[in-house]
PDB file of C-alpha atoms in Angstrom:
ATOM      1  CA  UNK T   1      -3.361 -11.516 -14.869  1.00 78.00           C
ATOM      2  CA  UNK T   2      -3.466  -9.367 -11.712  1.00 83.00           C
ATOM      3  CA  UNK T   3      -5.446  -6.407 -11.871  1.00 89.00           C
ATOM      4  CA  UNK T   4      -5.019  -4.581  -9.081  1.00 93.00           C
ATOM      5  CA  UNK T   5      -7.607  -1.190  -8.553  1.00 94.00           C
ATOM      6  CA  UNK T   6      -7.047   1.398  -5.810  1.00 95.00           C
ATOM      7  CA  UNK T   7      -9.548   3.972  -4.656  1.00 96.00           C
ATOM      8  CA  UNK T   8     -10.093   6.042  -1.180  1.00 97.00           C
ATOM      9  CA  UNK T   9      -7.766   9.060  -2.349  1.00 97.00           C
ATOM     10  CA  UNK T  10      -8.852  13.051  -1.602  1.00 97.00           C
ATOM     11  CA  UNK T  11      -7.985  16.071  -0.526  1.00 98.00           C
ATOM     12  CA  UNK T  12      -7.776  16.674   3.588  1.00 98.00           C
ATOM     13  CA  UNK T  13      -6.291  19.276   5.740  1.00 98.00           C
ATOM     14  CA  UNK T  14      -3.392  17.939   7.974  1.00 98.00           C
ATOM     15  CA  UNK T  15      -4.610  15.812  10.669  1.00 98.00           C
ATOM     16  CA  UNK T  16      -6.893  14.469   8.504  1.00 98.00           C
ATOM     17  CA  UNK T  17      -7.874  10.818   7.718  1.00 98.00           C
ATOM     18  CA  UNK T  18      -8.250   8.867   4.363  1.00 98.00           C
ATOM     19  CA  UNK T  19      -8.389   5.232   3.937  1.00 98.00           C
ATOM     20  CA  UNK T  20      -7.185   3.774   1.044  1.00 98.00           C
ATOM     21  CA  UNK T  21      -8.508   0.319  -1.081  1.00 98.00           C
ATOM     22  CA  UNK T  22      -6.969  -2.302  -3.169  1.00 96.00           C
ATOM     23  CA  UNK T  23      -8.705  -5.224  -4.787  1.00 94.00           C
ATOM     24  CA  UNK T  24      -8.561  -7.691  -7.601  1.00 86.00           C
ATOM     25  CA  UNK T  25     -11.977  -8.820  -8.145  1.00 75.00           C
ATOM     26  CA  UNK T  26     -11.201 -12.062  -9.860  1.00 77.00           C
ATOM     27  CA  UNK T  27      -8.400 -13.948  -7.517  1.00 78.00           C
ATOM     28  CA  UNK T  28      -7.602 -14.353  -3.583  1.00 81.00           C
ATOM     29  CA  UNK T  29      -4.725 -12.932  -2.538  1.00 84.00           C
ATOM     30  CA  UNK T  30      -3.819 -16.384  -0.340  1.00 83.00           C
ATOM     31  CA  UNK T  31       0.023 -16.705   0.108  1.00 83.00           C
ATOM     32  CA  UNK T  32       0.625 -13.219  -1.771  1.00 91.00           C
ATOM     33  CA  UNK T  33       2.803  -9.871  -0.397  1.00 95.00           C
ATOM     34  CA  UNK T  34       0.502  -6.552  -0.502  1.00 95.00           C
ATOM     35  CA  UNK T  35       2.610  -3.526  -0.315  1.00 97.00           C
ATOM     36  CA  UNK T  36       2.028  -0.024  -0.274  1.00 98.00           C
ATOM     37  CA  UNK T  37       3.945   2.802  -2.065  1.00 98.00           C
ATOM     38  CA  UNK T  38       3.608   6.229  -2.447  1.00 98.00           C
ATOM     39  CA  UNK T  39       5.470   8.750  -4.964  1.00 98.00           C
ATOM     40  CA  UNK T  40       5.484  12.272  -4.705  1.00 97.00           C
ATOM     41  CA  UNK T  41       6.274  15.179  -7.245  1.00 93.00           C
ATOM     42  CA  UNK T  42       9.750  14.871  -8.423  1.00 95.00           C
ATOM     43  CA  UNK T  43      10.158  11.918  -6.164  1.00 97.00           C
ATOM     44  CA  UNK T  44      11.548   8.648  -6.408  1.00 97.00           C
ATOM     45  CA  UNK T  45       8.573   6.298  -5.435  1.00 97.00           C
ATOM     46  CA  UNK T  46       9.286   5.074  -2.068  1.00 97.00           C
ATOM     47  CA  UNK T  47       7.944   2.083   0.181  1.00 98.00           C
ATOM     48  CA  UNK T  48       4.905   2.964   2.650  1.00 98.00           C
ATOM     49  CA  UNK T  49       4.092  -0.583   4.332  1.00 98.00           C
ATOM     50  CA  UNK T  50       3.706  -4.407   3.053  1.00 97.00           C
ATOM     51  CA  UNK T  51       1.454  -7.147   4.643  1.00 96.00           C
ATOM     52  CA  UNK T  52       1.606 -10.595   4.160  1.00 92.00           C
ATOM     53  CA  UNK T  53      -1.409 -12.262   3.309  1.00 87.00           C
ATOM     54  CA  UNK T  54      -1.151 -15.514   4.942  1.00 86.00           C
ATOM     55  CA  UNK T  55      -0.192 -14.719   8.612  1.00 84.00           C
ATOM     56  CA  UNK T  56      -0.915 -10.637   8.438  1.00 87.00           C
ATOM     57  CA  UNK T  57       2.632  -9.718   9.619  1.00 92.00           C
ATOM     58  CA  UNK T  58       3.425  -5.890   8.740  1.00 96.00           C
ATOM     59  CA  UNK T  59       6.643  -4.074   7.966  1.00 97.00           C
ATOM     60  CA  UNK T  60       6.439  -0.215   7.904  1.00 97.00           C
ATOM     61  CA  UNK T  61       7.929   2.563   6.395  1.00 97.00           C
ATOM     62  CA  UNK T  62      10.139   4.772   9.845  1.00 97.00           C
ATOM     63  CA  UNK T  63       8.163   7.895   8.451  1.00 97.00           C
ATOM     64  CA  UNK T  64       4.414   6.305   8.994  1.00 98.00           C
ATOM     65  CA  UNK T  65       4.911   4.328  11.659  1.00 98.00           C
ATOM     66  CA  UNK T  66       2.498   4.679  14.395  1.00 97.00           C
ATOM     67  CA  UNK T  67       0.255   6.813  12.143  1.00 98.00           C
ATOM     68  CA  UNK T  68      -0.945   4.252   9.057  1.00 98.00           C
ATOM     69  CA  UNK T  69      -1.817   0.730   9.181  1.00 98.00           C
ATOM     70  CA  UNK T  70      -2.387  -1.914   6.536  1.00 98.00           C
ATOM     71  CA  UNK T  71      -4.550  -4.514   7.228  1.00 96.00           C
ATOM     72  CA  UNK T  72      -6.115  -7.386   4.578  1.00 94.00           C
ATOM     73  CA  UNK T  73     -10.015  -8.282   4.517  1.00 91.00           C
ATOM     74  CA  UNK T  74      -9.736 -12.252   3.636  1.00 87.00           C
ATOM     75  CA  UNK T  75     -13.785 -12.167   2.868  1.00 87.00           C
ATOM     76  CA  UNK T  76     -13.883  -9.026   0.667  1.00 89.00           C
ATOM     77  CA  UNK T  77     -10.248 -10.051  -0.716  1.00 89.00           C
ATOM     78  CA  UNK T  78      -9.281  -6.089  -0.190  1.00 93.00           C
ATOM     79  CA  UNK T  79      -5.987  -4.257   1.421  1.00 96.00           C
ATOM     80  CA  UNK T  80      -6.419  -1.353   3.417  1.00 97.00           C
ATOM     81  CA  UNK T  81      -4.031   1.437   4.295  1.00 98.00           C
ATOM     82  CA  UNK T  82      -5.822   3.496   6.730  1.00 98.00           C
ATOM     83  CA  UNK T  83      -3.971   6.864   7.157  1.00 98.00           C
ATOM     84  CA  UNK T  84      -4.570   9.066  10.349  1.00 98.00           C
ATOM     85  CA  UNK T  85      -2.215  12.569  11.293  1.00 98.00           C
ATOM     86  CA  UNK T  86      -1.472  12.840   7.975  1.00 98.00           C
ATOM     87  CA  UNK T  87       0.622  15.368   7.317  1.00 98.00           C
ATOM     88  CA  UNK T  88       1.540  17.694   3.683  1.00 97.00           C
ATOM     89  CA  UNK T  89       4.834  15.562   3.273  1.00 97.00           C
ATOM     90  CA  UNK T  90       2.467  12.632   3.020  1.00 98.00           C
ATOM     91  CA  UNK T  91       0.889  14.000  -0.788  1.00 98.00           C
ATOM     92  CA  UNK T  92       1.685  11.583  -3.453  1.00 98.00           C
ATOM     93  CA  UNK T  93       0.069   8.996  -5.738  1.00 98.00           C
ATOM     94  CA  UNK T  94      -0.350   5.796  -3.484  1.00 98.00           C
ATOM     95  CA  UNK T  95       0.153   2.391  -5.704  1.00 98.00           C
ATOM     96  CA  UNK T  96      -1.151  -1.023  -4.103  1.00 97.00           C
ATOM     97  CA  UNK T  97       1.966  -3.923  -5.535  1.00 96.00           C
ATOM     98  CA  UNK T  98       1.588  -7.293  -5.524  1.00 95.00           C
ATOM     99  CA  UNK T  99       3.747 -10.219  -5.434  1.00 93.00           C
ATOM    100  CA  UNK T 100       2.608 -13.966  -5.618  1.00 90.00           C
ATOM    101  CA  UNK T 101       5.269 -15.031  -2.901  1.00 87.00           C
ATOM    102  CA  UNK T 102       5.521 -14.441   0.768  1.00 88.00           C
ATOM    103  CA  UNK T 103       8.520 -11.844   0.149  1.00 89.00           C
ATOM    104  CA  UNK T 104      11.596 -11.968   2.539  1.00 89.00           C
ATOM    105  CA  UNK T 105      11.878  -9.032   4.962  1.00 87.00           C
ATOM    106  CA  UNK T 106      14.830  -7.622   2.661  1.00 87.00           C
ATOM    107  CA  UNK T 107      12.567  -7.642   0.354  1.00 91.00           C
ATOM    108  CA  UNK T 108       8.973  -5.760   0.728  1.00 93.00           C
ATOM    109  CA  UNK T 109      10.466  -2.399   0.817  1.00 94.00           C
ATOM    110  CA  UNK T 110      11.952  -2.751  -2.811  1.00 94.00           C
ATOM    111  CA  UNK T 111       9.445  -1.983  -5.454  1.00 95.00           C
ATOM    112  CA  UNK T 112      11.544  -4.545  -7.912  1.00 95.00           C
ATOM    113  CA  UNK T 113      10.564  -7.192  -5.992  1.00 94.00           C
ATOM    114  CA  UNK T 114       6.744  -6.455  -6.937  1.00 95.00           C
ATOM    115  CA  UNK T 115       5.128  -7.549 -10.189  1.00 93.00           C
ATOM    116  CA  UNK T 116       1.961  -6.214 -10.342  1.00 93.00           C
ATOM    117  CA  UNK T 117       1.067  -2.707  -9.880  1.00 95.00           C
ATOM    118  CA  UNK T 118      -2.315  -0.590  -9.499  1.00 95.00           C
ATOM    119  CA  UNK T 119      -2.773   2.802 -11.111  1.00 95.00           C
ATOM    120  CA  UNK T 120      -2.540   4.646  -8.225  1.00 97.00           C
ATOM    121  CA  UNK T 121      -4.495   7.271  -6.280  1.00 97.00           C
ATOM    122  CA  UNK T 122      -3.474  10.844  -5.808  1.00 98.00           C
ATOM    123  CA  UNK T 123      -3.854  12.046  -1.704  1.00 98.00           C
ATOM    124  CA  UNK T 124      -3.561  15.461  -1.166  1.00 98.00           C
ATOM    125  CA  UNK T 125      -2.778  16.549   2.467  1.00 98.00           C
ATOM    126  CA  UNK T 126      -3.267  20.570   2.266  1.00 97.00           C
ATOM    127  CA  UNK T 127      -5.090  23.290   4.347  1.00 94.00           C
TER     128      UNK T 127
END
């Protein structure tokens, strides 16, 4: 079973940086699909950015383009989102998703196409 934990969340001002974490201590994430999504207060979750673990190719979400960036750590089996410029729109509870396959392009920005899901971490982007 895929446990999937996330951590790196807080409170900044915007501008600010955070850096978020997702790891499953017990299993390599070889020929998986990491995504990233986020879901804010009376929100529909929505996708962030996806990464495919063999290869490292990365899809983003229009609205964090240029300003976040995923990125795998093989050795430490961990996916990053690293989060500059953020901005208030960008509060919500981030959830790392998994999928054993290497997901077709169509596919890594719908959640459905994930099966295994982290808890989630709240960010907070407020002066």
């Amino acid at each position: 079973q895929v446990q999937l934990v996330e951590s790196g969340g807080g409170m900044v001002p915007p501008g600010g940086s955070l850096r978020l974490s997702c790891v499953d201590s017990a299993r390599t994430f070889s020929g998986y699909t990491m995504g990233w999504f986020r879901q804010a207060p009376g929100k529909a979750r929505e996708f962030v950015a996806a990464i495919r673990w063999s290869g490292g190719s990365t899809h983003y979400a229009d609205s964090v383009k240029g300003r976040f960036t995923i990125s795998r750590d093989s050795a430490k089996n961990t996916v990053y989102l690293q989060m500059n410029a953020l901005k208030p729109e960008d509060t919500a509870v981030y959830y790392c998703a998994a999928d054993k396959t290497r997901l077709i392009v169509s596919n890594l920005r719908n959640e459905e196409a994930y099966d295994y899901w982290g808890q989630g971490t709240q960010v907070t982007v407020s002066s």
